[in-house]
Coordinates of C-alpha atoms and ligand atoms in Angstrom, one line a residue:
M1 CA 29.0 41.5 61.2
A2 CA 30.5 40.6 57.7
D3 CA 32.3 37.2 56.7
M4 CA 34.0 38.7 54.2
G5 CA 35.8 34.7 53.5
I6 CA 38.9 35.4 51.9
P7 CA 41.3 38.1 51.6
F8 CA 42.5 38.8 48.2
H9 CA 45.4 40.7 48.6
V10 CA 47.3 40.2 51.4
G11 CA 50.1 42.5 53.4
I12 CA 53.4 40.8 55.2
I13 CA 56.3 42.9 57.5
M14 CA 58.6 39.7 57.3
D15 CA 60.0 41.0 60.7
G16 CA 61.6 40.2 63.2
N17 CA 64.3 37.9 61.6
G18 CA 67.7 39.3 63.3
R19 CA 65.6 38.6 66.8
W20 CA 65.1 35.0 66.3
A21 CA 68.6 34.7 64.8
K22 CA 69.9 36.7 67.6
A23 CA 67.9 33.8 70.7
R24 CA 69.3 31.3 69.1
G25 CA 73.0 32.8 69.1
L26 CA 73.6 32.7 65.0
F27 CA 74.5 35.4 63.3
R28 CA 71.6 37.5 62.1
L29 CA 72.4 36.1 57.7
E30 CA 70.9 32.9 59.8
G31 CA 67.7 34.9 60.3
H32 CA 67.2 35.7 56.9
R33 CA 67.4 32.3 55.5
A34 CA 65.0 31.1 58.2
G35 CA 63.1 34.1 57.1
M36 CA 63.6 32.9 53.2
A37 CA 62.7 29.0 53.4
R38 CA 59.4 29.8 55.6
M39 CA 58.4 32.7 52.8
L40 CA 58.6 29.9 50.3
A41 CA 55.7 27.0 52.6
L42 CA 54.3 30.4 53.2
I43 CA 54.1 31.6 49.2
E44 CA 53.2 28.5 48.6
H45 CA 50.4 27.6 51.4
A46 CA 49.4 31.1 50.9
F47 CA 48.0 30.5 47.5
D48 CA 46.4 27.5 48.1
A49 CA 44.3 29.2 50.5
G50 CA 42.8 31.1 47.6
I51 CA 44.4 34.7 48.4
G52 CA 44.8 36.1 45.0
E53 CA 48.3 38.8 45.4
L54 CA 50.4 38.7 48.1
S55 CA 52.9 41.5 48.2
L56 CA 56.1 40.5 51.2
F57 CA 58.3 42.9 52.3
A58 CA 61.7 41.9 51.5
L59 CA 63.9 45.5 51.9
S60 CA 63.4 48.6 53.2
T61 CA 65.7 52.1 51.5
E62 CA 65.9 52.1 54.9
N63 CA 67.3 48.8 55.3
L64 CA 69.8 49.7 53.0
S65 CA 72.1 51.3 55.4
R66 CA 72.4 48.3 57.3
P67 CA 75.9 47.1 57.0
K68 CA 77.0 46.1 54.2
E69 CA 77.3 42.4 55.7
E70 CA 74.2 41.7 56.2
T71 CA 72.7 43.6 52.9
E72 CA 75.4 41.4 50.3
G73 CA 73.9 38.6 52.5
L74 CA 70.5 39.6 51.7
F75 CA 71.4 40.5 48.4
S76 CA 72.6 36.7 47.6
L77 CA 69.8 35.0 48.9
F78 CA 67.5 37.5 46.5
R79 CA 69.7 36.0 43.6
L80 CA 69.0 32.5 45.4
Y81 CA 65.6 33.0 45.1
F82 CA 65.2 34.2 42.2
T83 CA 67.8 31.7 40.3
Q84 CA 66.2 29.2 42.0
H85 CA 62.5 29.1 43.1
I86 CA 60.8 29.5 40.3
P87 CA 59.3 27.3 38.7
P88 CA 57.1 26.8 41.5
L89 CA 55.6 30.2 40.6
V90 CA 54.9 29.4 36.9
G91 CA 53.4 26.3 37.3
R92 CA 50.7 28.3 39.5
G93 CA 50.3 30.5 36.8
V94 CA 51.8 33.4 39.0
R95 CA 52.9 36.4 37.9
L96 CA 55.6 37.7 39.4
H97 CA 56.0 40.9 40.0
V98 CA 59.1 43.4 42.5
V99 CA 58.7 47.4 43.3
G100 CA 61.1 49.0 44.4
N101 CA 64.1 51.3 43.4
R102 CA 66.5 49.0 41.3
S103 CA 69.2 52.0 40.6
L104 CA 70.2 50.7 44.9
L105 CA 69.9 47.1 43.5
P106 CA 73.6 45.3 41.9
A107 CA 73.0 45.5 37.7
D108 CA 72.9 41.8 38.3
L109 CA 70.3 41.3 41.0
V110 CA 68.0 43.1 37.9
S111 CA 68.8 41.7 36.1
L112 CA 67.4 38.9 37.2
I113 CA 64.4 39.9 38.5
E114 CA 64.1 41.3 35.4
G115 CA 64.3 37.2 33.9
A116 CA 61.5 36.4 36.8
E117 CA 59.8 38.7 36.0
E118 CA 59.6 37.7 32.2
R119 CA 59.4 32.9 32.7
T120 CA 56.2 34.8 34.9
K121 CA 54.6 36.9 32.9
A122 CA 51.9 34.6 31.6
G123 CA 51.2 33.7 35.2
D124 CA 47.3 35.0 35.6
K125 CA 46.0 33.2 38.6
G126 CA 48.1 34.8 41.1
L127 CA 50.0 37.6 41.8
L128 CA 53.2 37.8 43.7
T129 CA 55.3 41.4 45.0
F130 CA 58.4 41.8 46.5
A131 CA 58.5 45.0 48.3
I132 CA 62.7 45.1 47.4
A133 CA 64.8 48.7 47.9
Y134 CA 61.0 49.8 48.4
G135 CA 59.7 52.9 50.8
G136 CA 56.2 53.8 51.0
R137 CA 56.3 57.1 51.2
Q138 CA 58.9 57.6 48.1
D139 CA 57.1 55.8 45.6
I140 CA 54.1 58.8 46.8
V141 CA 56.3 60.7 45.6
S142 CA 57.7 59.4 42.0
A143 CA 54.5 58.7 41.0
C144 CA 53.6 63.2 42.4
N145 CA 56.6 63.5 40.0
R146 CA 55.1 61.7 37.8
A147 CA 51.6 63.4 37.9
V148 CA 53.0 66.6 37.4
K149 CA 55.5 65.6 34.2
E150 CA 51.7 64.7 33.2
G151 CA 50.5 68.0 34.0
R152 CA 46.7 67.2 34.7
E153 CA 44.7 66.9 37.9
Q154 CA 44.8 63.0 39.4
T155 CA 41.9 60.9 40.6
L156 CA 42.6 59.0 43.2
E157 CA 42.1 55.9 40.2
S158 CA 44.5 58.0 38.2
F159 CA 47.3 58.9 41.4
A160 CA 47.4 54.5 41.8
G161 CA 47.9 53.8 38.9
K162 CA 51.0 55.9 39.1
L163 CA 52.2 54.0 41.3
S164 CA 54.8 51.4 41.1
T165 CA 52.0 49.3 42.4
G166 CA 49.9 50.9 39.3
G167 CA 47.0 48.3 38.4
M168 CA 47.2 46.4 42.1
S169 CA 44.4 46.0 44.3
A170 CA 44.1 47.7 47.6
I171 CA 45.6 45.5 50.5
D172 CA 42.8 44.3 51.9
L173 CA 44.6 42.3 55.1
L174 CA 48.0 43.6 56.3
I175 CA 50.2 41.2 58.8
R176 CA 53.7 41.8 60.3
T177 CA 55.0 39.6 62.7
G178 CA 58.3 39.9 64.8
G179 CA 55.9 42.2 67.5
E180 CA 56.1 45.8 67.1
K181 CA 52.6 47.5 66.2
R182 CA 54.4 50.2 63.4
L183 CA 53.5 50.1 59.0
S184 CA 58.0 50.9 58.2
N185 CA 56.6 52.6 54.4
F186 CA 55.3 49.9 53.3
M187 CA 52.8 50.7 50.8
L188 CA 51.1 53.0 52.5
F189 CA 48.9 54.7 49.9
E190 CA 47.6 50.1 49.1
A191 CA 46.5 50.0 52.7
A192 CA 44.4 53.3 53.8
Y193 CA 41.7 50.7 54.5
A194 CA 44.1 47.0 55.1
E195 CA 42.8 46.0 58.1
I196 CA 45.8 45.2 60.1
Y197 CA 47.1 42.0 61.8
F198 CA 50.6 42.0 63.9
S199 CA 51.9 38.7 64.6
E200 CA 54.3 38.5 68.5
K201 CA 55.9 35.8 66.3
M202 CA 59.7 36.5 64.4
F203 CA 59.2 35.8 60.7
P204 CA 60.6 32.4 60.3
D205 CA 58.3 30.8 63.0
F206 CA 55.6 32.3 61.1
S207 CA 54.0 29.3 60.6
D208 CA 51.2 28.3 58.1
S209 CA 48.3 27.9 60.7
D210 CA 49.7 31.2 61.8
L211 CA 48.2 32.3 58.3
D212 CA 45.7 30.8 59.0
E213 CA 44.3 32.0 61.4
A214 CA 45.1 35.8 60.3
L215 CA 43.2 34.9 58.0
L216 CA 40.3 34.0 60.1
D217 CA 40.6 36.9 62.7
Y218 CA 39.8 38.7 59.3
R219 CA 37.1 37.1 58.1
K220 CA 35.9 38.0 62.3
R221 CA 36.1 42.0 60.6
D222 CA 33.5 44.6 60.0
R223 CA 35.4 46.9 57.1
R224 CA 33.3 49.8 56.9
F225 CA 36.2 51.7 54.6
G226 CA 35.0 54.8 56.8
T227 CA 30.9 54.8 55.8
S228 CA 28.6 53.8 58.9
V229 CA 28.5 52.1 61.5
E230 CA 24.8 50.3 60.1
Ligands
FPP1 C1 63.2 41.7 58.8 O1 63.5 41.4 59.8 C2 63.3 40.8 57.3 C3 64.2 41.6 56.1 C4 64.4 43.0 56.2 C5 65.0 40.9 54.9 C6 63.8 39.4 55.1 C7 63.7 39.0 53.9 C8 63.8 37.4 53.7 C9 62.2 36.4 54.7 C10 64.4 36.8 52.4 C11 63.4 37.1 52.1 C12 64.1 36.8 50.7 C13 64.0 36.8 49.0 C14 64.0 36.3 47.7 C15 62.7 38.0 48.9 P1 64.3 42.3 61.1 O2 65.9 42.3 60.6 O3 64.4 43.7 60.5 O4 64.2 41.6 62.2 P2 64.9 42.4 63.5 O5 63.8 43.3 63.6 O6 64.7 40.6 64.2 O7 66.4 42.6 63.7

Protein backbone atom coordinates (compact mmCIF):
# COMPACT_ATOMS: atom_id res chain seq x y z
CA MET A 1 0.00 0.00 0.00
CA ALA A 2 1.42 3.38 -0.97
CA ASP A 3 2.41 5.78 1.80
CA MET A 4 1.31 9.08 0.41
CA GLY A 5 2.34 11.46 3.19
CA ILE A 6 0.45 14.68 3.59
CA PRO A 7 -2.28 15.43 1.05
CA PHE A 8 -1.45 18.59 -0.89
CA HIS A 9 -5.00 19.84 -1.37
CA VAL A 10 -7.58 19.24 1.37
CA GLY A 11 -11.23 20.27 1.10
CA ILE A 12 -13.53 20.46 4.12
CA ILE A 13 -17.31 20.55 4.04
CA MET A 14 -17.90 22.25 7.39
CA ASP A 15 -21.26 20.74 8.30
CA GLY A 16 -23.12 20.45 11.59
CA ASN A 17 -23.04 23.96 13.08
CA GLY A 18 -26.84 24.06 13.28
CA ARG A 19 -27.15 20.69 15.00
CA TRP A 20 -24.29 21.56 17.38
CA ALA A 21 -26.25 24.64 18.46
CA LYS A 22 -29.57 22.82 18.68
CA ALA A 23 -28.10 20.15 20.93
CA ARG A 24 -27.13 22.93 23.33
CA GLY A 25 -30.41 24.85 23.15
CA LEU A 26 -28.69 27.71 21.30
CA PHE A 27 -29.66 29.69 18.20
CA ARG A 28 -28.25 28.32 14.92
CA LEU A 29 -26.11 31.42 14.58
CA GLU A 30 -24.31 30.49 17.80
CA GLY A 31 -23.35 27.27 16.05
CA HIS A 32 -21.94 29.22 13.12
CA ARG A 33 -20.00 31.43 15.56
CA ALA A 34 -18.54 28.36 17.23
CA GLY A 35 -17.82 26.94 13.76
CA MET A 36 -15.90 30.05 12.79
CA ALA A 37 -13.83 29.94 15.99
CA ARG A 38 -12.97 26.30 15.26
CA MET A 39 -12.21 27.12 11.63
CA LEU A 40 -9.70 29.82 12.60
CA ALA A 41 -7.63 27.37 14.64
CA LEU A 42 -8.03 24.57 12.12
CA ILE A 43 -6.64 26.74 9.30
CA GLU A 44 -3.47 27.34 11.35
CA HIS A 45 -3.18 23.67 12.19
CA ALA A 46 -3.71 22.56 8.60
CA PHE A 47 -0.93 24.76 7.22
CA ASP A 48 1.35 23.81 10.14
CA ALA A 49 0.76 20.17 9.21
CA GLY A 50 2.12 20.85 5.72
CA ILE A 51 -1.07 21.07 3.68
CA GLY A 52 -0.47 23.24 0.60
CA GLU A 53 -4.03 24.10 -0.38
CA LEU A 54 -7.05 24.19 1.90
CA SER A 55 -10.55 24.70 0.50
CA LEU A 56 -13.43 25.32 2.88
CA PHE A 57 -17.10 25.14 2.00
CA ALA A 58 -18.66 28.07 3.86
CA LEU A 59 -21.96 28.63 2.00
CA SER A 60 -23.58 26.88 -0.93
CA THR A 61 -25.80 28.56 -3.50
CA GLU A 62 -28.61 26.46 -2.03
CA ASN A 63 -27.85 27.64 1.56
CA LEU A 64 -28.81 31.13 0.39
CA SER A 65 -32.47 30.18 0.54
CA ARG A 66 -32.27 29.68 4.32
CA PRO A 67 -34.16 32.23 6.47
CA LYS A 68 -32.84 35.77 6.04
CA GLU A 69 -31.89 35.94 9.70
CA GLU A 70 -29.45 33.04 9.25
CA THR A 71 -27.94 34.20 5.94
CA GLU A 72 -27.56 37.77 7.27
CA GLY A 73 -25.91 36.38 10.40
CA LEU A 74 -23.50 34.37 8.25
CA PHE A 75 -22.72 37.42 6.11
CA SER A 76 -21.84 39.31 9.31
CA LEU A 77 -19.50 36.51 10.36
CA PHE A 78 -17.87 36.60 6.92
CA ARG A 79 -17.49 40.40 7.25
CA LEU A 80 -15.79 39.87 10.60
CA TYR A 81 -13.46 37.29 9.13
CA PHE A 82 -12.43 39.34 6.10
CA THR A 83 -11.79 42.45 8.23
CA GLN A 84 -10.09 40.93 11.28
CA HIS A 85 -8.47 37.64 10.40
CA ILE A 86 -6.33 38.36 7.37
CA PRO A 87 -3.01 39.32 9.10
CA PRO A 88 -2.16 35.72 10.15
CA LEU A 89 -2.52 34.64 6.50
CA VAL A 90 -0.25 37.47 5.35
CA GLY A 91 2.24 36.50 8.08
CA ARG A 92 2.31 32.91 6.84
CA GLY A 93 2.46 33.80 3.16
CA VAL A 94 -0.93 32.19 2.47
CA ARG A 95 -2.93 33.55 -0.44
CA LEU A 96 -6.70 33.82 0.01
CA HIS A 97 -9.12 33.14 -2.79
CA VAL A 98 -12.92 33.11 -2.72
CA VAL A 99 -14.94 31.11 -5.25
CA GLY A 100 -18.67 31.36 -5.84
CA ASN A 101 -21.22 33.69 -7.34
CA ARG A 102 -20.37 37.13 -5.92
CA SER A 103 -23.44 38.70 -7.51
CA LEU A 104 -25.49 36.83 -4.86
CA LEU A 105 -23.60 38.50 -2.00
CA PRO A 106 -24.04 41.97 -0.47
CA ALA A 107 -21.84 44.55 -2.22
CA ASP A 108 -19.99 45.56 0.96
CA LEU A 109 -19.05 41.91 1.63
CA VAL A 110 -17.76 41.57 -1.93
CA SER A 111 -15.54 44.64 -1.37
CA LEU A 112 -14.17 43.10 1.84
CA ILE A 113 -13.45 39.84 0.00
CA GLU A 114 -11.66 41.71 -2.79
CA GLY A 115 -9.66 43.66 -0.22
CA ALA A 116 -8.61 40.46 1.57
CA GLU A 117 -7.62 38.80 -1.71
CA GLU A 118 -5.57 41.86 -2.60
CA ARG A 119 -3.82 41.92 0.80
CA THR A 120 -2.78 38.27 0.51
CA LYS A 121 -2.01 38.14 -3.22
CA ALA A 122 1.77 37.90 -2.74
CA GLY A 123 1.37 34.75 -0.63
CA ASP A 124 3.24 31.83 -2.17
CA LYS A 125 3.44 29.37 0.73
CA GLY A 126 -0.15 28.16 0.71
CA LEU A 127 -3.58 28.75 -0.74
CA LEU A 128 -6.76 29.12 1.30
CA THR A 129 -9.98 29.00 -0.70
CA PHE A 130 -13.41 29.77 0.67
CA ALA A 131 -16.43 28.61 -1.31
CA ILE A 132 -19.15 31.17 -0.61
CA ALA A 133 -22.44 31.29 -2.56
CA TYR A 134 -20.80 28.43 -4.43
CA GLY A 135 -22.25 25.50 -6.35
CA GLY A 136 -20.09 22.92 -8.11
CA ARG A 137 -22.62 22.26 -10.86
CA GLN A 138 -23.18 25.99 -11.44
CA ASP A 139 -19.41 26.43 -11.72
CA ILE A 140 -19.22 23.68 -14.33
CA VAL A 141 -22.01 25.32 -16.36
CA SER A 142 -20.24 28.70 -16.20
CA ALA A 143 -17.04 27.03 -17.43
CA CYS A 144 -19.02 25.42 -20.30
CA ASN A 145 -20.38 28.83 -21.27
CA ARG A 146 -16.87 30.24 -21.31
CA ALA A 147 -15.77 27.33 -23.51
CA VAL A 148 -18.69 27.92 -25.91
CA LYS A 149 -17.70 31.59 -26.21
CA GLU A 150 -14.16 30.51 -26.97
CA GLY A 151 -15.55 28.23 -29.68
CA ARG A 152 -12.85 25.59 -29.30
CA GLU A 153 -12.87 21.96 -28.24
CA GLN A 154 -11.57 21.61 -24.68
CA THR A 155 -9.08 19.30 -23.07
CA LEU A 156 -9.42 18.29 -19.43
CA GLU A 157 -6.70 20.80 -18.56
CA SER A 158 -8.12 23.71 -20.55
CA PHE A 159 -11.61 23.07 -19.16
CA ALA A 160 -10.32 22.81 -15.57
CA GLY A 161 -8.70 26.20 -16.13
CA LYS A 162 -12.11 27.71 -16.86
CA LEU A 163 -13.56 26.70 -13.50
CA SER A 164 -13.44 29.24 -10.68
CA THR A 165 -10.85 26.93 -9.13
CA GLY A 166 -8.69 27.08 -12.28
CA GLY A 167 -5.04 27.06 -11.32
CA MET A 168 -5.65 25.03 -8.17
CA SER A 169 -4.70 21.39 -7.96
CA ALA A 170 -7.26 18.58 -7.77
CA ILE A 171 -8.51 17.77 -4.28
CA ASP A 172 -6.57 14.92 -2.67
CA LEU A 173 -8.56 14.55 0.52
CA LEU A 174 -12.15 15.69 1.03
CA ILE A 175 -13.42 15.76 4.60
CA ARG A 176 -17.05 16.16 5.56
CA THR A 177 -17.99 16.71 9.17
CA GLY A 178 -21.47 16.38 10.66
CA GLY A 179 -22.17 12.75 9.87
CA GLU A 180 -23.88 13.15 6.48
CA LYS A 181 -22.38 11.20 3.60
CA ARG A 182 -22.80 13.36 0.54
CA LEU A 183 -20.91 15.93 -1.51
CA SER A 184 -23.64 18.60 -1.51
CA ASN A 185 -22.44 20.21 -4.76
CA PHE A 186 -18.90 20.94 -3.50
CA MET A 187 -16.09 21.04 -6.09
CA LEU A 188 -17.50 18.12 -8.08
CA PHE A 189 -14.99 18.30 -10.93
CA GLU A 190 -12.06 19.00 -8.62
CA ALA A 191 -12.89 16.11 -6.28
CA ALA A 192 -13.24 13.48 -9.03
CA TYR A 193 -10.47 11.32 -7.51
CA ALA A 194 -10.44 12.72 -3.98
CA GLU A 195 -10.19 10.32 -1.08
CA ILE A 196 -13.28 11.00 1.01
CA TYR A 197 -13.33 11.03 4.79
CA PHE A 198 -16.53 11.36 6.78
CA SER A 199 -16.49 12.46 10.41
CA GLU A 200 -19.41 12.07 12.77
CA LYS A 201 -18.29 15.16 14.67
CA MET A 202 -20.28 18.37 14.22
CA PHE A 203 -17.93 20.99 12.76
CA PRO A 204 -17.49 23.06 15.98
CA ASP A 205 -16.28 19.84 17.65
CA PHE A 206 -13.91 18.82 14.84
CA SER A 207 -10.60 19.26 16.63
CA ASP A 208 -7.04 19.60 15.39
CA SER A 209 -6.46 15.97 16.36
CA ASP A 210 -9.55 14.95 14.36
CA LEU A 211 -7.87 16.55 11.36
CA ASP A 212 -4.66 14.66 12.19
CA GLU A 213 -6.68 11.44 12.28
CA ALA A 214 -8.12 12.17 8.83
CA LEU A 215 -4.59 12.84 7.53
CA LEU A 216 -3.43 9.56 9.04
CA ASP A 217 -6.33 7.73 7.43
CA TYR A 218 -5.37 9.27 4.08
CA ARG A 219 -1.86 7.88 4.41
CA LYS A 220 -3.32 4.38 4.54
CA ARG A 221 -5.32 4.77 1.34
CA ASP A 222 -4.15 3.22 -1.88
CA ARG A 223 -4.82 5.78 -4.61
CA ARG A 224 -4.94 4.22 -8.03
CA PHE A 225 -6.87 6.85 -9.99
CA GLY A 226 -8.77 4.10 -11.75
CA THR A 227 -5.65 2.24 -12.85
CA SER A 228 -4.79 -1.39 -12.17
CA VAL A 229 -4.87 -3.04 -8.74
CA GLU A 230 -1.14 -3.82 -8.88
C1 LIG B 1 -23.17 24.05 7.67
O1 LIG B 1 -23.80 23.74 8.89
C2 LIG B 1 -22.38 25.25 7.85
C3 LIG B 1 -22.64 26.42 7.21
C4 LIG B 1 -23.75 26.61 6.27
C5 LIG B 1 -21.79 27.61 7.49
C6 LIG B 1 -20.33 27.32 7.71
C7 LIG B 1 -19.70 28.56 8.15
C8 LIG B 1 -18.73 28.65 9.08
C9 LIG B 1 -18.05 27.49 9.70
C10 LIG B 1 -18.23 30.01 9.45
C11 LIG B 1 -17.23 30.28 8.40
C12 LIG B 1 -16.72 31.59 8.34
C13 LIG B 1 -16.03 32.03 7.23
C14 LIG B 1 -15.37 33.33 7.26
C15 LIG B 1 -15.91 31.27 5.99
P1 LIG B 1 -25.36 23.63 8.92
O2 LIG B 1 -25.93 24.94 9.31
O3 LIG B 1 -25.88 23.11 7.61
O4 LIG B 1 -25.53 22.59 10.06
P2 LIG B 1 -26.67 21.50 10.21
O5 LIG B 1 -26.48 20.53 9.06
O6 LIG B 1 -26.38 20.91 11.53
O7 LIG B 1 -27.99 22.25 10.16
